[in-house]
């Protein structure tokens, strides 16, 4: 105040001012209206003096003030502080000691006073402690409020600096004004690098649900905008960001800028996406297992199902190749692209194609049983298969990233599953590889099962078919047998009727012819010329011959209908008896006949008697012209089979007619040379055949004939 | 009372009848032969029915020569009737036939035939057979007493 006064004095006319200073009234007025006041009190606080401005500062009249203790006015909380200042002042006389405290105003309010204690107790003119003080309540309140504001601002700044969310403010022109630490970390740009630049350039925000324009319009209308966006980092990768933005407006309501608080939710989104994917895949696996169980065992259905599911689930194109039977190729058996146009294309290009085993991504996967991964791929492998035009189109469809996994069953590789992603920037991941392999293992098993099922089915079908065929054949056979049996029975009956009429009706006229011829010859011989007699005799001869033919024919036909009466017996006596029956008694000529040991045999005795009779009678007949006829009957093993023979040295026959030898009514000699009907050997052959045996002959003209016959390969006769 | 018929010849074939009669007469077996031409007539004769009503039932032939194959009623049926009727069953019946069919022969014996002769084609053999037959059945064989 003195300084101020001095200053004032200096700036005004010093002479007049000085003069005024001489006046006590002037001085008193000045002191009364001063904002400063002086109090002098004793060492114990007793107020000795109050300056004239005391009422102006504290509201008390001097009379209310002087003579009181200063501590009566001081705020209880400040008494200790003032006591401290006072004691310090007492210890250091003449030194100015500042002090501040709340003092009760006469109106009851507390006023902040600041002052300076000067210990002038030793000054004889004063003898007290001088407190030069003033009211600074208003200034203090201002400072208090200002401090609070500063603290608040600091707090807010700290908040902005320390939150993990990026806080960015821009002007209306999107130029960046604020870029907090979190923004630096999140986006990779330092504040220095981006301040003043446009967020449009730096962040390249893409709104997921709407365009930039719409989002800004909405923000300006509502004043705020919240939602997910993607934003670019300094390294080019994109973040998924949850953004909360607000519009700033000036006093006139115009947009002055924007503030956004952005939180990086990429990890959350990725994790969520991954979880979704994992769930989707688990669901897909379960689904696929169920599908594989329900689509039925047809291989094609399984393959189609798998390429569709995998193509839709992982994307974008899925192909299954199976190793060909010769192991040289991988046959592309099923393929699918989830884009319809792409699907049409790959169906056309790849269907029924094959790629070489061991070559290329598919071939190597199949050969080594390893999964193959190509982050960035080209469709080169397919190129040899397709036209240039297709190649161009294929470029749009195929291959930014490829995965091939082998189809394994136990330790065998049966083919591959190939996945091709046509979307850029999305290379396959390890997860997808693992998933695909898991899926491929199931698929391989399903394919193998389908194939096994197929084989079993085929075998079964084959067997069922064969069984059905056999059943059919059996039925047909039974029917045919029944039919044939009926036919045979009918034929037999017819035959019986026929032979009956043959034996009865044909013989009767013959008998009449013979009988009447003979009666003529007997009763009218004398009336007949010799020629007529001879001709009547010829009639008789022929009727008798006709009778023999009929008899032979009947006995031949009877052979088929007679059951064999098989028994075991000595053959030699049978032959001897047959021979004896044939030879005239007494003998007409000398014949050398030997019968060897014929052992025992099994057969129909009566029929075998017929065989021997016929063969022996032939031998006798055809040796008739020989001066020394020789007939040998014997038995030998030919190729292990007991074989009987009748050998003669007769006229023999020309073997060029051998195939007619055993035919019915086949004769090798003229009737006037050797009698006979030509049925004898046919009968012999039939009897031998019915015993399961064979008969054959060897002959040389004029040297003789040998007939051989067996009774079955093992000597066993037909039952 | 007419002479008793010695032989009843049942034969439909007239040639066979003539030849048989020739053979019988040649061998002087009998001239008392009655010929019937089918099975029905044979039975009528034996049982005195039909055309033979009034024939003396007690006068039975000493021998019946029976052809197997006959019109109307065949030989086996005639044989069965003869052998199943007490009035006739003791009359010797000889089948005189062309059939060598085994089952005919077997059936005949089963029905009680007394002889079975297959008529040979050769007339000499036939003569011989008829002679032997007549000798045996009419002269050698002791006929059963006539039933009264």
Coordinates of N, CA, C and O in Angstrom, one line a residue, chain A residues 74-191:
Chain A
X74 N -10.3 -15.4 15.4 CA -9.7 -16.4 14.4 C -10.4 -17.7 14.4 O -10.9 -18.2 15.4
X75 N -10.6 -18.3 13.2 CA -11.3 -19.5 12.9 C -10.6 -20.6 13.7 O -9.4 -20.7 13.8
X76 N -11.4 -21.4 14.4 CA -10.7 -22.4 15.3 C -9.7 -23.3 14.6 O -8.6 -23.6 15.1
X77 N -10.0 -23.6 13.3 CA -9.0 -24.5 12.6 C -7.7 -23.8 12.3 O -6.7 -24.4 12.0
X78 N -7.8 -22.4 12.3 CA -6.6 -21.7 11.9 C -5.8 -21.2 13.1 O -4.7 -20.6 13.0
X79 N -6.3 -21.4 14.3 CA -5.7 -20.8 15.5 C -4.3 -21.4 15.7 O -3.3 -20.6 16.0
X80 N -4.1 -22.7 15.5 CA -2.8 -23.3 15.6 C -1.8 -22.7 14.7 O -0.6 -22.4 15.1
X81 N -2.2 -22.5 13.4 CA -1.3 -21.9 12.4 C -0.9 -20.5 12.8 O 0.3 -20.2 12.8
X82 N -1.9 -19.7 13.3 CA -1.6 -18.4 13.7 C -0.6 -18.3 14.9 O 0.3 -17.6 14.9
X83 N -0.9 -19.2 15.9 CA -0.1 -19.3 17.1 C 1.4 -19.6 16.6 O 2.3 -19.0 17.2
X84 N 1.5 -20.5 15.7 CA 2.8 -20.9 15.2 C 3.6 -19.7 14.6 O 4.7 -19.4 14.9
X85 N 2.8 -18.9 13.7 CA 3.4 -17.7 13.1 C 3.8 -16.7 14.1 O 4.8 -16.1 14.1
X86 N 2.8 -16.6 15.1 CA 3.1 -15.6 16.1 C 4.3 -15.9 16.9 O 5.2 -15.1 17.1
X87 N 4.5 -17.2 17.3 CA 5.7 -17.6 18.1 C 6.9 -17.4 17.3 O 8.0 -17.0 17.8
X88 N 6.8 -17.7 16.0 CA 8.0 -17.5 15.1 C 8.4 -16.0 15.1 O 9.5 -15.6 15.2
X89 N 7.3 -15.2 14.9 CA 7.5 -13.7 14.9 C 8.1 -13.2 16.2 O 9.0 -12.4 16.2
X90 N 7.7 -13.8 17.3 CA 8.2 -13.4 18.6 C 9.7 -13.7 18.7 O 10.5 -13.0 19.3
X91 N 10.1 -14.8 18.1 CA 11.5 -15.2 18.2 C 12.3 -14.4 17.2 O 13.5 -14.3 17.4
X92 N 11.8 -13.9 16.2 CA 12.6 -13.2 15.2 C 12.1 -11.7 15.1 O 11.4 -11.4 14.1
X93 N 12.4 -10.9 16.0 CA 12.0 -9.5 15.9 C 12.5 -8.8 14.6 O 13.6 -9.1 14.1
X94 N 11.6 -8.0 14.1 CA 11.9 -7.2 12.9 C 11.7 -7.9 11.6 O 11.7 -7.3 10.5
X95 N 11.6 -9.3 11.7 CA 11.5 -10.1 10.5 C 10.0 -10.1 10.1 O 9.1 -10.3 10.9
X96 N 9.7 -10.0 8.8 CA 8.3 -10.1 8.4 C 7.9 -11.5 8.1 O 8.6 -12.2 7.4
X97 N 6.9 -12.0 8.9 CA 6.5 -13.4 8.8 C 5.0 -13.4 8.2 O 4.1 -12.8 8.8
X98 N 4.9 -14.0 7.1 CA 3.5 -14.0 6.5 C 2.6 -14.9 7.2 O 3.0 -15.9 7.8
X99 N 1.3 -14.6 7.1 CA 0.3 -15.4 7.8 C -1.0 -15.3 7.0 O -1.3 -14.3 6.3
X100 N -1.8 -16.3 7.2 CA -3.1 -16.3 6.5 C -4.1 -17.1 7.4 O -3.7 -18.1 8.0
X101 N -5.2 -16.6 7.5 CA -6.2 -17.3 8.4 C -7.6 -16.7 8.1 O -7.7 -15.6 7.6
X102 N -8.6 -17.6 8.6 CA -10.0 -17.1 8.5 C -10.3 -16.4 9.7 O -10.0 -16.8 10.8
X103 N -11.0 -15.2 9.5 CA -11.3 -14.4 10.6 C -12.8 -14.0 10.5 O -13.3 -13.8 9.4
X104 N -13.4 -14.0 11.7 CA -14.8 -13.8 11.7 C -15.1 -12.3 11.4 O -14.6 -11.4 12.0
X105 N -15.9 -12.1 10.4 CA -16.4 -10.7 10.1 C -17.5 -10.3 11.0 O -18.1 -11.2 11.6
X106 N -17.6 -9.1 11.1 CA -18.7 -8.6 12.1 C -20.0 -9.2 11.7 O -20.9 -9.4 12.5
X107 N -20.2 -9.4 10.4 CA -21.5 -9.9 9.9 C -21.6 -11.5 10.1 O -22.6 -12.1 9.7
X108 N -20.6 -12.1 10.8 CA -20.7 -13.5 11.1 C -20.0 -14.4 10.1 O -19.7 -15.5 10.4
X109 N -19.7 -13.9 8.9 CA -19.1 -14.7 7.9 C -17.6 -14.8 8.2 O -17.0 -14.0 8.9
X110 N -17.0 -15.8 7.6 CA -15.5 -16.0 7.8 C -14.8 -15.4 6.6 O -15.2 -15.6 5.4
X111 N -13.8 -14.5 6.8 CA -13.1 -13.9 5.8 C -11.7 -14.4 5.8 O -11.1 -14.7 6.8
X112 N -11.2 -14.7 4.6 CA -9.8 -15.1 4.5 C -8.9 -13.8 4.6 O -9.1 -12.9 3.7
X113 N -8.0 -13.8 5.5 CA -7.1 -12.6 5.7 C -5.7 -13.1 5.4 O -5.3 -14.2 5.9
X114 N -5.0 -12.3 4.8 CA -3.5 -12.6 4.7 C -2.8 -11.4 5.2 O -3.2 -10.2 5.0
X115 N -1.7 -11.7 5.9 CA -1.0 -10.5 6.5 C 0.5 -10.8 6.7 O 0.9 -11.9 6.4
X116 N 1.1 -9.8 7.3 CA 2.5 -10.0 7.6 C 2.8 -9.5 9.0 O 2.4 -8.4 9.4
X117 N 3.3 -10.5 9.8 CA 3.6 -10.2 11.2 C 5.0 -9.6 11.2 O 5.9 -10.2 10.7
X118 N 5.1 -8.4 11.9 CA 6.5 -7.8 12.1 C 6.6 -7.6 13.6 O 5.8 -6.8 14.2
X119 N 7.5 -8.2 14.2 CA 7.7 -8.1 15.7 C 8.4 -6.8 16.0 O 9.6 -6.6 15.8
X120 N 7.6 -5.8 16.4 CA 8.2 -4.5 16.8 C 8.0 -4.2 18.2 O 7.9 -3.1 18.7
X121 N 8.1 -5.3 19.0 CA 7.9 -5.2 20.5 C 9.0 -4.4 21.1 O 8.8 -3.6 22.1
X122 N 10.2 -4.5 20.5 CA 11.3 -3.8 21.0 C 11.4 -2.3 20.5 O 12.2 -1.5 21.0
X123 N 10.6 -2.0 19.5 CA 10.6 -0.6 19.0 C 9.8 0.2 20.0 O 8.6 0.0 20.3
X124 N 10.5 1.2 20.6 CA 9.9 1.9 21.6 C 8.7 2.7 21.1 O 7.8 3.0 21.9
X125 N 8.7 3.0 19.8 CA 7.6 3.8 19.3 C 6.3 2.9 19.1 O 5.2 3.4 19.1
X126 N 6.5 1.6 19.0 CA 5.3 0.8 18.7 C 5.0 -0.1 19.9 O 3.9 -0.2 20.3
X127 N 6.1 -0.9 20.3 CA 6.0 -1.9 21.4 C 4.8 -2.9 21.2 O 3.9 -3.1 22.0
X128 N 4.8 -3.4 20.0 CA 3.8 -4.4 19.7 C 4.2 -5.2 18.4 O 5.2 -4.9 17.8
X129 N 3.3 -6.1 18.2 CA 3.5 -6.9 16.9 C 2.6 -6.3 15.9 O 1.3 -6.2 16.1
X130 N 3.2 -5.9 14.8 CA 2.3 -5.2 13.8 C 1.9 -6.3 12.7 O 2.7 -7.0 12.2
X131 N 0.6 -6.3 12.6 CA 0.0 -7.2 11.5 C -0.5 -6.3 10.4 O -1.5 -5.7 10.6
X132 N 0.1 -6.4 9.3 CA -0.4 -5.6 8.2 C -1.2 -6.6 7.4 O -0.7 -7.6 6.8
X133 N -2.6 -6.5 7.3 CA -3.4 -7.6 6.7 C -4.4 -7.0 5.7 O -4.7 -5.8 5.7
X134 N -4.9 -8.0 4.9 CA -6.0 -7.6 4.0 C -6.9 -8.8 3.7 O -6.5 -10.0 4.0
X135 N -8.1 -8.5 3.3 CA -9.0 -9.6 3.0 C -8.7 -10.1 1.6 O -8.8 -9.4 0.6
X136 N -8.4 -11.4 1.4 CA -8.2 -12.0 0.1 C -9.2 -13.2 -0.2 O -9.0 -14.0 -1.1
X137 N -10.3 -13.1 0.5 CA -11.3 -14.1 0.3 C -11.7 -14.3 -1.2 O -11.7 -15.4 -1.7
X138 N -12.0 -13.2 -1.8 CA -12.5 -13.3 -3.2 C -11.4 -14.0 -4.1 O -11.6 -14.9 -4.9
X139 N -10.2 -13.5 -3.9 CA -9.1 -14.0 -4.8 C -8.9 -15.5 -4.5 O -8.6 -16.3 -5.3
X140 N -9.0 -15.8 -3.1 CA -8.8 -17.2 -2.8 C -9.8 -18.1 -3.4 O -9.5 -19.2 -3.9
X141 N -11.1 -17.6 -3.3 CA -12.2 -18.4 -3.9 C -11.9 -18.6 -5.4 O -12.1 -19.7 -5.9
X142 N -11.5 -17.6 -6.0 CA -11.2 -17.7 -7.4 C -10.1 -18.7 -7.7 O -10.2 -19.6 -8.5
X143 N -9.1 -18.6 -6.9 CA -8.0 -19.6 -7.1 C -8.4 -21.0 -6.7 O -8.0 -21.9 -7.4
X144 N -9.3 -21.1 -5.7 CA -9.8 -22.4 -5.4 C -10.5 -23.0 -6.6 O -10.3 -24.2 -7.0
X145 N -11.4 -22.2 -7.1 CA -12.2 -22.7 -8.2 C -11.4 -23.0 -9.4 O -11.5 -24.0 -10.1
X146 N -10.4 -22.1 -9.6 CA -9.5 -22.3 -10.7 C -8.7 -23.6 -10.6 O -8.5 -24.4 -11.5
X147 N -8.3 -23.9 -9.4 CA -7.5 -25.1 -9.1 C -8.4 -26.3 -9.4 O -7.9 -27.3 -10.0
X148 N -9.6 -26.2 -8.9 CA -10.5 -27.3 -9.1 C -10.7 -27.6 -10.6 O -10.7 -28.7 -11.1
X149 N -10.9 -26.5 -11.4 CA -11.0 -26.7 -12.8 C -9.8 -27.3 -13.4 O -9.8 -28.2 -14.2
X150 N -8.6 -26.8 -13.0 CA -7.4 -27.4 -13.5 C -7.2 -28.9 -13.2 O -6.9 -29.7 -14.0
X151 N -7.6 -29.2 -11.9 CA -7.5 -30.6 -11.5 C -8.4 -31.4 -12.4 O -8.1 -32.5 -12.8
X152 N -9.6 -30.9 -12.6 CA -10.6 -31.6 -13.4 C -10.1 -31.8 -14.8 O -10.2 -32.9 -15.4
X153 N -9.5 -30.8 -15.3 CA -9.0 -30.9 -16.7 C -7.8 -31.9 -16.7 O -7.8 -32.7 -17.7
X154 N -7.0 -31.8 -15.7 CA -5.9 -32.8 -15.7 C -6.4 -34.2 -15.6 O -5.9 -35.1 -16.2
X155 N -7.4 -34.3 -14.7 CA -8.0 -35.6 -14.6 C -8.6 -36.2 -15.9 O -8.4 -37.3 -16.3
X156 N -9.2 -35.2 -16.6 CA -9.8 -35.6 -17.9 C -8.7 -36.0 -18.9 O -8.8 -37.0 -19.6
X157 N -7.6 -35.2 -18.9 CA -6.5 -35.4 -19.8 C -5.9 -36.8 -19.4 O -5.6 -37.6 -20.3
X158 N -5.8 -37.0 -18.1 CA -5.2 -38.3 -17.7 C -6.1 -39.4 -18.2 O -5.6 -40.5 -18.7
X159 N -7.4 -39.2 -18.0 CA -8.3 -40.2 -18.5 C -8.1 -40.5 -20.0 O -8.0 -41.7 -20.4
X160 N -8.1 -39.5 -20.7 CA -8.0 -39.6 -22.2 C -6.7 -40.3 -22.5 O -6.7 -41.2 -23.4
X161 N -5.7 -39.9 -21.8 CA -4.4 -40.5 -22.1 C -4.3 -42.0 -21.7 O -3.6 -42.8 -22.3
X162 N -5.0 -42.3 -20.6 CA -4.8 -43.7 -20.1 C -5.9 -44.7 -20.5 O -5.7 -45.9 -20.2
X163 N -7.0 -44.3 -21.0 CA -8.0 -45.3 -21.4 C -7.4 -46.2 -22.5 O -6.6 -45.7 -23.3
X164 N -7.9 -47.4 -22.6 CA -7.5 -48.3 -23.6 C -8.2 -48.0 -24.9 O -7.9 -48.6 -26.0
X165 N -9.3 -47.3 -24.9 CA -10.0 -46.9 -26.1 C -9.3 -45.8 -26.8 O -8.8 -44.8 -26.2
X166 N -9.3 -45.9 -28.1 CA -8.7 -44.8 -28.9 C -9.7 -43.6 -28.9 O -10.9 -43.9 -29.1
X167 N -9.2 -42.4 -28.6 CA -10.1 -41.3 -28.6 C -9.5 -40.3 -29.6 O -8.4 -39.9 -29.6
X168 N -10.4 -40.1 -30.6 CA -10.0 -39.2 -31.7 C -11.0 -38.1 -31.9 O -12.2 -38.4 -31.9
X169 N -10.4 -36.9 -31.9 CA -11.3 -35.8 -32.3 C -10.9 -35.2 -33.6 O -9.7 -35.2 -33.9
X170 N -11.8 -34.7 -34.3 CA -11.5 -34.1 -35.6 C -12.3 -32.8 -35.7 O -13.3 -32.6 -35.0
X171 N -11.8 -32.0 -36.6 CA -12.5 -30.8 -37.0 C -13.7 -31.3 -38.0 O -13.8 -32.5 -38.3
X172 N -14.4 -30.3 -38.4 CA -15.5 -30.6 -39.3 C -15.0 -31.2 -40.6 O -15.7 -31.9 -41.3
X173 N -13.8 -30.9 -40.9 CA -13.1 -31.3 -42.1 C -12.4 -32.7 -42.0 O -11.7 -33.1 -42.8
X174 N -12.7 -33.4 -40.8 CA -12.1 -34.7 -40.5 C -10.6 -34.6 -40.2 O -10.0 -35.7 -40.0
X175 N -10.1 -33.5 -40.1 CA -8.7 -33.4 -39.8 C -8.5 -33.7 -38.3 O -9.3 -33.2 -37.5
X176 N -7.5 -34.5 -38.0 CA -7.4 -35.0 -36.6 C -6.8 -34.0 -35.7 O -5.8 -33.3 -36.0
X177 N -7.5 -33.8 -34.6 CA -7.1 -32.8 -33.6 C -6.5 -33.6 -32.3 O -5.5 -33.2 -31.8
X178 N -7.3 -34.6 -32.0 CA -6.8 -35.4 -30.8 C -6.6 -36.8 -31.2 O -7.3 -37.4 -32.0
X179 N -5.5 -37.4 -30.7 CA -5.1 -38.8 -31.0 C -4.4 -39.3 -29.8 O -3.3 -39.0 -29.6
X180 N -5.1 -40.0 -29.0 CA -4.6 -40.4 -27.7 C -3.6 -41.6 -27.8 O -3.4 -42.2 -28.9
X181 N -3.1 -41.9 -26.7 CA -2.1 -43.0 -26.6 C -2.7 -44.3 -27.1 O -2.0 -45.0 -27.9
X182 N -3.9 -44.5 -26.7 CA -4.5 -45.8 -27.1 C -4.7 -45.8 -28.6 O -4.5 -46.9 -29.3
X183 N -5.0 -44.7 -29.2 CA -5.1 -44.6 -30.7 C -3.7 -44.9 -31.3 O -3.7 -45.6 -32.3
X184 N -2.7 -44.4 -30.7 CA -1.3 -44.7 -31.2 C -1.1 -46.2 -31.2 O -0.6 -46.8 -32.2
X185 N -1.4 -46.8 -30.1 CA -1.2 -48.3 -30.0 C -2.1 -49.1 -30.9 O -1.6 -50.0 -31.6
X186 N -3.3 -48.6 -31.0 CA -4.3 -49.4 -31.7 C -4.0 -49.3 -33.2 O -4.1 -50.3 -34.0
X187 N -3.7 -48.1 -33.7 CA -3.6 -47.9 -35.1 C -2.2 -47.9 -35.7 O -2.0 -48.0 -36.9
X188 N -1.2 -47.9 -34.7 CA 0.2 -47.9 -35.1 C 0.7 -46.6 -35.6 O 1.9 -46.5 -35.9
X189 N -0.1 -45.6 -35.6 CA 0.3 -44.2 -36.0 C 0.6 -43.5 -34.7 O -0.2 -43.5 -33.8
X190 N 1.7 -42.7 -34.6 CA 1.9 -41.8 -33.5 C 1.0 -40.5 -33.7 O 0.7 -40.2 -34.9
X191 N 0.8 -39.8 -32.6 CA 0.0 -38.6 -32.7 C 0.6 -37.6 -33.7 O 0.0 -37.0 -34.5

